[in-house]
Amino acid sequence: MKGPATFPFAALGAAEPDAVDIDRLYRSERSSLIRFFARNRASAHEAEDLAQEAFLRLARAEDGPASIVRPASYLRQIGRNLLKDRVRSAEFRHMASDTDVEHAISDVDELGRLEARDSLRRLETAMIRLKPRSRDIFLAHRLDGMTYLEIAEKTGLSVKRVEKIMSKTIGQLTRFMEQDA
């Protein structure tokens, strides 16, 4: 990553005296502000963008940046506000996606439900056709979330043997389900 550049004041149309003060502040506070954002779970790219946004907001302060008594503290407060805005925005997106999911679920057609029920029936039939040990190992991994190592320790098998059984079981399930289709 490059060292701190000068702040792009031309885009702001900032007056030259204020620009010099902000440029000095930008050079002295930029890396600290980026670290602040990174500590608050922003990626490197997001931290850079948030720092840039903080300086833009400082440059656009109502009475002008030169009227701010403690610009570094003011900049930190802008940073905290940006993080709050970021959390609120994420919460809003999450709520909106929940609504989309509920809407999608309610729009599922009858044919989709019948197909899902048929697939479940075929899976149950295929699971019954498996050897008990194969079925237990498969369910322990896929349903209970156990690792191959945990299954190996529980069953007294080697991890390699558990892997082979899982591979064989998945193949059998696929074949059984295709036969029933």
CSV table of C-alpha atoms in Angstrom, one decimal:
chain,number,residue,atom,x,y,z
A,1,MET,CA,0.0,0.0,0.0
A,2,LYS,CA,1.3,3.5,-0.8
A,3,GLY,CA,2.1,6.0,1.8
A,4,PRO,CA,-0.4,8.8,2.6
A,5,ALA,CA,-1.1,10.9,-0.4
A,6,THR,CA,-2.4,14.4,-0.2
A,7,PHE,CA,-6.1,14.9,0.1
A,8,PRO,CA,-7.9,15.6,-3.2
A,9,PHE,CA,-9.2,19.1,-2.5
A,10,ALA,CA,-9.9,20.0,-6.1
A,11,ALA,CA,-13.0,17.7,-6.0
A,12,LEU,CA,-14.3,19.6,-3.0
A,13,GLY,CA,-13.7,23.1,-4.4
A,14,ALA,CA,-12.1,23.9,-1.0
A,15,ALA,CA,-10.5,27.3,-0.4
A,16,GLU,CA,-6.8,27.2,-0.3
A,17,PRO,CA,-6.2,28.1,3.4
A,18,ASP,CA,-8.7,25.4,4.6
A,19,ALA,CA,-7.2,23.0,2.2
A,20,VAL,CA,-3.7,23.4,3.7
A,21,ASP,CA,-5.1,22.7,7.2
A,22,ILE,CA,-7.0,19.6,6.1
A,23,ASP,CA,-4.1,18.4,4.1
A,24,ARG,CA,-1.9,18.6,7.2
A,25,LEU,CA,-4.6,16.8,9.2
A,26,TYR,CA,-5.0,14.2,6.5
A,27,ARG,CA,-1.3,13.4,6.5
A,28,SER,CA,-1.1,13.2,10.3
A,29,GLU,CA,-4.4,11.4,11.0
A,30,ARG,CA,-5.2,9.2,8.0
A,31,SER,CA,-3.3,6.0,9.1
A,32,SER,CA,-4.6,6.3,12.6
A,33,LEU,CA,-8.2,6.6,11.3
A,34,ILE,CA,-7.8,3.6,9.0
A,35,ARG,CA,-6.5,1.5,11.9
A,36,PHE,CA,-9.5,2.7,13.9
A,37,PHE,CA,-11.9,1.4,11.2
A,38,ALA,CA,-9.9,-1.8,10.8
A,39,ARG,CA,-10.2,-2.5,14.6
A,40,ASN,CA,-14.0,-2.1,14.2
A,41,ARG,CA,-14.2,-4.9,11.6
A,42,ALA,CA,-13.8,-3.0,8.4
A,43,SER,CA,-11.8,-4.6,5.6
A,44,ALA,CA,-8.7,-2.8,4.4
A,45,HIS,CA,-10.6,-1.4,1.4
A,46,GLU,CA,-13.6,-0.4,3.6
A,47,ALA,CA,-11.4,1.3,6.1
A,48,GLU,CA,-9.7,3.3,3.3
A,49,ASP,CA,-13.1,4.3,2.0
A,50,LEU,CA,-14.5,5.2,5.4
A,51,ALA,CA,-11.4,7.3,6.2
A,52,GLN,CA,-11.9,9.2,2.9
A,53,GLU,CA,-15.5,9.7,3.7
A,54,ALA,CA,-14.6,11.1,7.1
A,55,PHE,CA,-12.3,13.6,5.6
A,56,LEU,CA,-14.9,14.6,3.0
A,57,ARG,CA,-17.4,15.2,5.8
A,58,LEU,CA,-14.8,17.3,7.7
A,59,ALA,CA,-14.0,19.4,4.7
A,60,ARG,CA,-17.8,20.0,4.1
A,61,ALA,CA,-18.4,21.1,7.8
A,62,GLU,CA,-20.9,23.9,8.0
A,63,ASP,CA,-18.7,26.7,9.3
A,64,GLY,CA,-15.7,25.4,7.5
A,65,PRO,CA,-13.0,23.1,8.8
A,66,ALA,CA,-10.9,26.0,10.0
A,67,SER,CA,-13.5,26.9,12.7
A,68,ILE,CA,-13.3,23.5,14.3
A,69,VAL,CA,-11.3,23.8,17.6
A,70,ARG,CA,-10.1,20.1,17.8
A,71,PRO,CA,-10.2,18.8,14.3
A,72,ALA,CA,-8.7,15.4,15.2
A,73,SER,CA,-11.3,14.7,17.8
A,74,TYR,CA,-14.0,15.9,15.4
A,75,LEU,CA,-12.7,13.6,12.8
A,76,ARG,CA,-12.9,10.6,15.3
A,77,GLN,CA,-16.5,11.5,16.0
A,78,ILE,CA,-17.2,11.5,12.3
A,79,GLY,CA,-15.6,8.1,12.2
A,80,ARG,CA,-17.8,6.8,15.0
A,81,ASN,CA,-20.9,8.1,13.2
A,82,LEU,CA,-19.8,6.5,10.0
A,83,LEU,CA,-19.5,3.1,11.8
A,84,LYS,CA,-23.0,3.6,13.3
A,85,ASP,CA,-24.4,4.4,9.9
A,86,ARG,CA,-22.7,1.3,8.5
A,87,VAL,CA,-24.3,-0.9,11.2
A,88,ARG,CA,-27.7,0.6,10.6
A,89,SER,CA,-27.4,0.1,6.9
A,90,ALA,CA,-26.4,-3.6,7.4
A,91,GLU,CA,-29.4,-4.1,9.7
A,92,PHE,CA,-31.7,-2.5,7.2
A,93,ARG,CA,-30.4,-4.8,4.4
A,94,HIS,CA,-30.8,-7.8,6.6
A,95,MET,CA,-34.4,-6.9,7.4
A,96,ALA,CA,-35.1,-6.3,3.7
A,97,SER,CA,-33.6,-9.7,2.8
A,98,ASP,CA,-35.7,-11.4,5.5
A,99,THR,CA,-38.8,-9.9,3.9
A,100,ASP,CA,-37.7,-11.2,0.5
A,101,VAL,CA,-37.2,-14.7,1.8
A,102,GLU,CA,-40.7,-14.7,3.5
A,103,HIS,CA,-42.2,-13.5,0.2
A,104,ALA,CA,-40.3,-16.2,-1.8
A,105,ILE,CA,-41.4,-18.9,0.6
A,106,SER,CA,-45.0,-17.8,0.4
A,107,ASP,CA,-44.8,-17.9,-3.5
A,108,VAL,CA,-43.7,-21.6,-3.6
A,109,ASP,CA,-46.2,-23.4,-5.9
A,110,GLU,CA,-47.9,-26.6,-5.3
A,111,LEU,CA,-45.7,-28.4,-7.9
A,112,GLY,CA,-42.6,-27.4,-6.0
A,113,ARG,CA,-44.0,-28.8,-2.7
A,114,LEU,CA,-44.9,-32.1,-4.4
A,115,GLU,CA,-41.5,-32.4,-5.9
A,116,ALA,CA,-39.8,-31.8,-2.6
A,117,ARG,CA,-42.1,-34.3,-0.9
A,118,ASP,CA,-41.2,-36.9,-3.6
A,119,SER,CA,-37.5,-36.2,-3.2
A,120,LEU,CA,-37.8,-36.7,0.5
A,121,ARG,CA,-39.6,-39.9,0.0
A,122,ARG,CA,-36.9,-41.2,-2.4
A,123,LEU,CA,-34.2,-40.1,0.1
A,124,GLU,CA,-35.8,-42.0,2.9
A,125,THR,CA,-36.2,-45.1,0.8
A,126,ALA,CA,-32.5,-44.8,-0.3
A,127,MET,CA,-31.4,-44.4,3.4
A,128,ILE,CA,-33.2,-47.5,4.4
A,129,ARG,CA,-31.4,-49.5,1.7
A,130,LEU,CA,-28.0,-48.5,3.1
A,131,LYS,CA,-26.0,-50.7,5.5
A,132,PRO,CA,-26.6,-49.6,9.1
A,133,ARG,CA,-22.9,-48.6,9.7
A,134,SER,CA,-22.8,-46.6,6.4
A,135,ARG,CA,-26.1,-44.9,7.3
A,136,ASP,CA,-24.9,-44.1,10.8
A,137,ILE,CA,-21.6,-42.6,9.5
A,138,PHE,CA,-23.4,-40.6,6.8
A,139,LEU,CA,-25.9,-39.2,9.3
A,140,ALA,CA,-23.2,-38.4,11.9
A,141,HIS,CA,-21.4,-36.4,9.4
A,142,ARG,CA,-24.2,-34.7,7.4
A,143,LEU,CA,-26.9,-34.4,10.1
A,144,ASP,CA,-24.9,-34.1,13.3
A,145,GLY,CA,-22.0,-32.2,11.8
A,146,MET,CA,-19.3,-34.5,13.1
A,147,THR,CA,-15.9,-34.4,11.4
A,148,TYR,CA,-14.4,-37.6,9.9
A,149,LEU,CA,-11.9,-37.6,12.8
A,150,GLU,CA,-14.7,-37.5,15.4
A,151,ILE,CA,-16.5,-40.3,13.7
A,152,ALA,CA,-13.3,-42.3,13.4
A,153,GLU,CA,-12.7,-41.9,17.2
A,154,LYS,CA,-16.3,-42.8,18.0
A,155,THR,CA,-16.4,-45.9,15.8
A,156,GLY,CA,-12.8,-47.1,16.2
A,157,LEU,CA,-12.2,-46.8,12.4
A,158,SER,CA,-9.4,-44.9,10.7
A,159,VAL,CA,-10.1,-41.5,9.2
A,160,LYS,CA,-9.2,-43.0,5.8
A,161,ARG,CA,-11.8,-45.7,6.3
A,162,VAL,CA,-14.5,-43.2,7.3
A,163,GLU,CA,-13.7,-41.2,4.1
A,164,LYS,CA,-14.1,-44.3,2.0
A,165,ILE,CA,-17.4,-45.3,3.6
A,166,MET,CA,-18.7,-41.7,3.1
A,167,SER,CA,-17.6,-41.7,-0.6
A,168,LYS,CA,-19.2,-45.1,-1.2
A,169,THR,CA,-22.4,-44.1,0.7
A,170,ILE,CA,-22.9,-40.9,-1.3
A,171,GLY,CA,-22.5,-42.9,-4.5
A,172,GLN,CA,-25.0,-45.5,-3.3
A,173,LEU,CA,-27.5,-42.8,-2.3
A,174,THR,CA,-27.2,-41.2,-5.7
A,175,ARG,CA,-27.8,-44.4,-7.5
A,176,PHE,CA,-30.7,-45.5,-5.3
A,177,MET,CA,-32.5,-42.1,-5.7
A,178,GLU,CA,-32.0,-42.2,-9.5
A,179,GLN,CA,-33.5,-45.7,-9.6
A,180,ASP,CA,-36.6,-44.6,-7.7
A,181,ALA,CA,-37.0,-41.5,-9.9
